[in-house]
Amino acid sequence: MTRASNTQGGAVALSKEGLPAWLDPVVHAVETVQPLQLSRFLPPENGAGRQSAVLILFGEGERGPELLLMERASSLRSHPGQPSFPGGALDPQDGDPHGDGPLRAALREAEEETGLDPAGVQLFGVLPKLYIPVSGFVVTPVLGWWREPSPVGVVDPAETARVFTVPVADLTDADNRAMALHPSGHRGPAFLVESALVWGFTAGVIDRLLHFAGWERPWDREKQVPLDWRS
C-alpha cells in the first residue's frame, strides 16, 4: 500500500516505495536514530501522558524540498501562537496508540487543521515517541511524502492562525538559525523563517532531522533569540 487514504479506522501502512532520492538521508535517519539522540525528554516509564501524533510532511516546492507547518491559534490553551507540525491527541477511533493509531491520528489532525487531502500523502516512517513535559503529551512523529499535493489553509481559525510551507534550504541557512532563550533558562534551537519563530518541540525535531540526515550547515549557536514568559 503506497497511500494512507483512510483515516477512519481503515488500514494505514508505511511504505518507502517510490520516494524521491533526496529523501533517502531522511529515511536512513529515521531507521537509525535513537530516542535520546532526538530529545532528553522521553515518555514516562509509568505510561503517563496523553498519546498524540504529529505529521512531518515533506513536499517539493519551487525551491526544492519543503516542510508543511502551521501556526497555532493564540487562543489555544496548549502552546498558543506557536508554529508547529499539524497534529494532536489520539481519538478512540484512531485505534491502538502502540500500533497504527498514531499514523491515523497524524493524518486526521492534518486534515482537520490544514484541509490536507490524506489520499495524497505517503507515510514512510515513524520516529521514537517523545515527551513534552509542559503539556504532558507523548508525541509520535510520523513522516510523510506529499506525493500528490493538495490545497491547504486555515480550516478553523479557533485552532489554526495560518498554514505555510518552509523550504529546507531556508531551514539550513545559518542566517535563519539561532538559540531560543526562555526566561526559565531553557535554551533550544530556533528557526526564523516565513515571518515566524519556530522553537520548542517542533524546532528541536527539525534540528535533529537536519543533523542526522546530513543536511545541517554550520551556524552560530551563540546567536540568541529571547522568548517571553507567555511563550
Short mmCIF file of C-alpha atoms in Angstrom, two decimals:
data_model
loop_
_atom_site.label_atom_id
_atom_site.label_comp_id
_atom_site.label_asym_id
_atom_site.label_seq_id
_atom_site.Cartn_x
_atom_site.Cartn_y
_atom_site.Cartn_z
CA MET A 1 0.00 0.00 0.00
CA THR A 2 1.58 3.27 -1.05
CA ARG A 3 -1.00 5.69 0.27
CA ALA A 4 -2.68 6.23 3.57
CA SER A 5 -6.06 7.43 2.43
CA ASN A 6 -8.35 6.15 5.15
CA THR A 7 -8.21 7.97 8.48
CA GLN A 8 -11.43 6.48 9.85
CA GLY A 9 -10.39 3.05 11.02
CA GLY A 10 -9.17 1.53 7.75
CA ALA A 11 -5.72 0.12 7.13
CA VAL A 12 -2.89 2.65 7.20
CA ALA A 13 0.51 1.50 6.03
CA LEU A 14 4.08 2.72 5.86
CA SER A 15 5.83 2.46 2.51
CA LYS A 16 9.21 3.60 1.19
CA GLU A 17 8.35 2.62 -2.37
CA GLY A 18 8.84 5.32 -4.98
CA LEU A 19 10.14 8.04 -2.67
CA PRO A 20 12.30 10.76 -4.28
CA ALA A 21 16.03 10.13 -3.92
CA TRP A 22 16.56 13.30 -1.91
CA LEU A 23 14.54 11.75 0.92
CA ASP A 24 16.98 8.83 1.26
CA PRO A 25 19.02 10.56 4.02
CA VAL A 26 15.81 11.22 5.98
CA VAL A 27 14.71 7.60 5.62
CA HIS A 28 18.13 6.46 6.86
CA ALA A 29 17.96 8.86 9.81
CA VAL A 30 14.51 7.59 10.78
CA GLU A 31 15.71 3.98 10.65
CA THR A 32 18.83 4.54 12.75
CA VAL A 33 18.23 7.39 15.21
CA GLN A 34 17.90 6.52 18.89
CA PRO A 35 15.38 8.22 21.22
CA LEU A 36 17.97 10.07 23.31
CA GLN A 37 19.58 11.39 20.13
CA LEU A 38 16.32 13.24 19.46
CA SER A 39 15.50 14.57 22.90
CA ARG A 40 16.31 14.16 26.57
CA PHE A 41 12.56 14.25 27.22
CA LEU A 42 11.26 10.71 26.72
CA PRO A 43 7.85 9.27 27.69
CA PRO A 44 7.43 8.43 31.39
CA GLU A 45 8.16 4.78 32.11
CA ASN A 46 4.91 4.50 34.07
CA GLY A 47 2.89 5.08 30.90
CA ALA A 48 1.64 8.52 31.95
CA GLY A 49 0.99 11.20 29.35
CA ARG A 50 -1.58 11.80 26.66
CA GLN A 51 -0.88 9.95 23.42
CA SER A 52 -0.61 12.22 20.39
CA ALA A 53 0.97 12.38 16.95
CA VAL A 54 2.31 14.98 14.53
CA LEU A 55 2.75 14.81 10.76
CA ILE A 56 6.18 15.79 9.46
CA LEU A 57 5.25 16.23 5.82
CA PHE A 58 7.92 16.70 3.16
CA GLY A 59 6.87 18.15 -0.18
CA GLU A 60 8.66 19.51 -3.21
CA GLY A 61 8.12 23.20 -3.90
CA GLU A 62 9.53 25.78 -6.29
CA ARG A 63 12.73 25.94 -4.24
CA GLY A 64 13.10 22.21 -3.68
CA PRO A 65 12.26 20.16 -0.58
CA GLU A 66 9.97 21.85 1.93
CA LEU A 67 8.08 21.12 5.15
CA LEU A 68 4.44 21.84 5.98
CA LEU A 69 3.93 23.86 9.17
CA MET A 70 1.07 25.71 10.80
CA GLU A 71 0.74 28.42 13.41
CA ARG A 72 -1.48 27.55 16.33
CA ALA A 73 -4.25 30.00 17.26
CA SER A 74 -3.30 32.39 20.07
CA SER A 75 -6.47 31.43 21.95
CA LEU A 76 -5.48 27.77 22.41
CA ARG A 77 -4.69 26.54 25.92
CA SER A 78 -1.79 24.36 24.79
CA HIS A 79 1.19 26.01 23.06
CA PRO A 80 -0.79 29.10 21.85
CA GLY A 81 0.58 31.00 18.87
CA GLN A 82 3.44 28.59 18.26
CA PRO A 83 4.39 27.33 14.81
CA SER A 84 4.11 23.55 14.80
CA PHE A 85 3.64 20.43 12.76
CA PRO A 86 -0.01 19.51 12.18
CA GLY A 87 -1.09 17.08 14.86
CA GLY A 88 -2.85 16.47 18.13
CA ALA A 89 -4.12 13.91 20.59
CA LEU A 90 -5.26 10.46 19.53
CA ASP A 91 -9.02 9.88 19.46
CA PRO A 92 -10.56 6.49 20.28
CA GLN A 93 -11.41 5.93 16.60
CA ASP A 94 -7.72 6.25 15.68
CA GLY A 95 -7.09 2.82 17.16
CA ASP A 96 -4.16 1.33 19.04
CA PRO A 97 -1.75 4.05 20.27
CA HIS A 98 1.00 1.42 20.18
CA GLY A 99 0.03 0.26 16.67
CA ASP A 100 -1.19 2.27 13.70
CA GLY A 101 -3.21 4.71 15.83
CA PRO A 102 -0.57 7.47 15.61
CA LEU A 103 -0.44 7.14 11.80
CA ARG A 104 -4.18 7.60 11.54
CA ALA A 105 -4.20 10.43 14.10
CA ALA A 106 -1.43 12.34 12.30
CA LEU A 107 -3.35 12.23 9.02
CA ARG A 108 -6.70 13.02 10.64
CA GLU A 109 -5.35 16.01 12.55
CA ALA A 110 -3.52 17.33 9.48
CA GLU A 111 -6.76 17.13 7.50
CA GLU A 112 -8.73 18.86 10.26
CA GLU A 113 -6.17 21.63 10.79
CA THR A 114 -4.92 22.36 7.26
CA GLY A 115 -7.50 20.88 4.87
CA LEU A 116 -4.86 18.48 3.59
CA ASP A 117 -6.14 15.57 1.48
CA PRO A 118 -4.70 12.44 3.17
CA ALA A 119 -5.06 10.50 -0.09
CA GLY A 120 -2.06 12.36 -1.48
CA VAL A 121 0.22 11.52 1.46
CA GLN A 122 2.56 8.53 1.57
CA LEU A 123 3.67 7.75 5.11
CA PHE A 124 7.18 6.32 5.16
CA GLY A 125 8.49 6.41 8.71
CA VAL A 126 7.93 6.93 12.42
CA LEU A 127 10.37 8.42 14.91
CA PRO A 128 10.61 7.25 18.54
CA LYS A 129 7.93 8.62 20.86
CA LEU A 130 8.95 11.86 22.59
CA TYR A 131 7.56 13.77 25.56
CA ILE A 132 6.53 17.40 26.07
CA PRO A 133 6.69 17.92 29.85
CA VAL A 134 4.89 21.28 29.89
CA SER A 135 1.73 19.80 28.35
CA GLY A 136 2.12 16.12 29.25
CA PHE A 137 1.85 14.90 25.65
CA VAL A 138 3.57 11.73 24.46
CA VAL A 139 4.19 12.52 20.80
CA THR A 140 4.78 10.13 17.91
CA PRO A 141 6.37 11.99 14.96
CA VAL A 142 5.04 10.45 11.72
CA LEU A 143 6.88 11.23 8.49
CA GLY A 144 5.23 11.55 5.11
CA TRP A 145 5.91 12.39 1.48
CA TRP A 146 3.43 14.73 -0.16
CA ARG A 147 3.18 12.63 -3.29
CA GLU A 148 0.10 14.44 -4.60
CA PRO A 149 -0.08 17.95 -3.12
CA SER A 150 -3.50 19.37 -2.30
CA PRO A 151 -4.58 22.89 -1.36
CA VAL A 152 -4.09 23.72 2.30
CA GLY A 153 -5.14 26.61 4.50
CA VAL A 154 -6.82 27.53 7.77
CA VAL A 155 -9.87 25.31 8.38
CA ASP A 156 -10.85 26.55 11.85
CA PRO A 157 -9.46 29.93 12.99
CA ALA A 158 -10.11 28.85 16.59
CA GLU A 159 -7.40 26.20 16.14
CA THR A 160 -5.09 27.49 13.43
CA ALA A 161 -3.83 31.01 12.65
CA ARG A 162 -2.14 30.11 9.36
CA VAL A 163 -0.73 27.25 7.31
CA PHE A 164 2.54 27.57 5.40
CA THR A 165 5.43 25.65 3.87
CA VAL A 166 9.11 26.27 4.59
CA PRO A 167 11.87 25.36 2.13
CA VAL A 168 14.50 23.10 3.68
CA ALA A 169 17.06 25.49 2.16
CA ASP A 170 15.77 28.21 4.50
CA LEU A 171 15.88 25.89 7.50
CA THR A 172 19.53 25.08 6.82
CA ASP A 173 20.51 28.72 6.16
CA ALA A 174 22.76 29.89 9.01
CA ASP A 175 21.19 33.37 8.86
CA ASN A 176 17.84 31.86 9.86
CA ARG A 177 19.14 29.86 12.83
CA ALA A 178 19.50 30.81 16.48
CA MET A 179 19.07 29.52 20.01
CA ALA A 180 15.80 30.46 21.67
CA LEU A 181 16.25 31.53 25.29
CA HIS A 182 13.24 31.20 27.60
CA PRO A 183 13.10 33.20 30.87
CA SER A 184 13.00 29.83 32.65
CA GLY A 185 16.56 29.29 31.47
CA HIS A 186 15.70 26.70 28.82
CA ARG A 187 17.73 27.02 25.62
CA GLY A 188 16.85 25.27 22.38
CA PRO A 189 17.27 25.58 18.62
CA ALA A 190 15.08 28.02 16.74
CA PHE A 191 14.41 28.98 13.13
CA LEU A 192 13.39 32.42 11.89
CA VAL A 193 11.51 31.56 8.69
CA GLU A 194 8.38 32.72 6.86
CA SER A 195 7.85 35.60 9.33
CA ALA A 196 7.69 33.06 12.14
CA LEU A 197 9.90 32.00 15.04
CA VAL A 198 9.87 28.21 15.15
CA TRP A 199 11.10 26.96 18.54
CA GLY A 200 10.32 24.39 21.22
CA PHE A 201 9.40 20.82 20.35
CA THR A 202 8.94 21.48 16.62
CA ALA A 203 12.28 23.23 16.19
CA GLY A 204 14.01 20.51 18.22
CA VAL A 205 12.72 17.77 15.93
CA ILE A 206 13.59 19.74 12.78
CA ASP A 207 17.08 20.44 14.15
CA ARG A 208 17.72 16.74 14.83
CA LEU A 209 16.32 15.64 11.46
CA LEU A 210 18.56 18.10 9.62
CA HIS A 211 21.54 16.90 11.64
CA PHE A 212 21.04 13.16 11.21
CA ALA A 213 20.07 13.50 7.55
CA GLY A 214 23.38 15.27 6.93
CA TRP A 215 21.64 18.45 5.76
CA GLU A 216 22.77 20.68 8.64
CA ARG A 217 25.13 23.54 7.77
CA PRO A 218 27.39 25.36 10.25
CA TRP A 219 25.57 28.05 12.25
CA ASP A 220 26.22 30.34 15.20
CA ARG A 221 24.95 28.68 18.38
CA GLU A 222 25.79 31.83 20.37
CA LYS A 223 23.14 33.81 18.48
CA GLN A 224 20.16 34.05 20.83
CA VAL A 225 16.51 35.00 20.45
CA PRO A 226 14.78 35.83 23.76
CA LEU A 227 11.29 34.49 24.48
CA ASP A 228 8.86 35.94 27.00
CA TRP A 229 7.01 34.22 29.84
CA ARG A 230 3.83 33.91 27.80
CA SER A 231 5.58 31.60 25.35
#
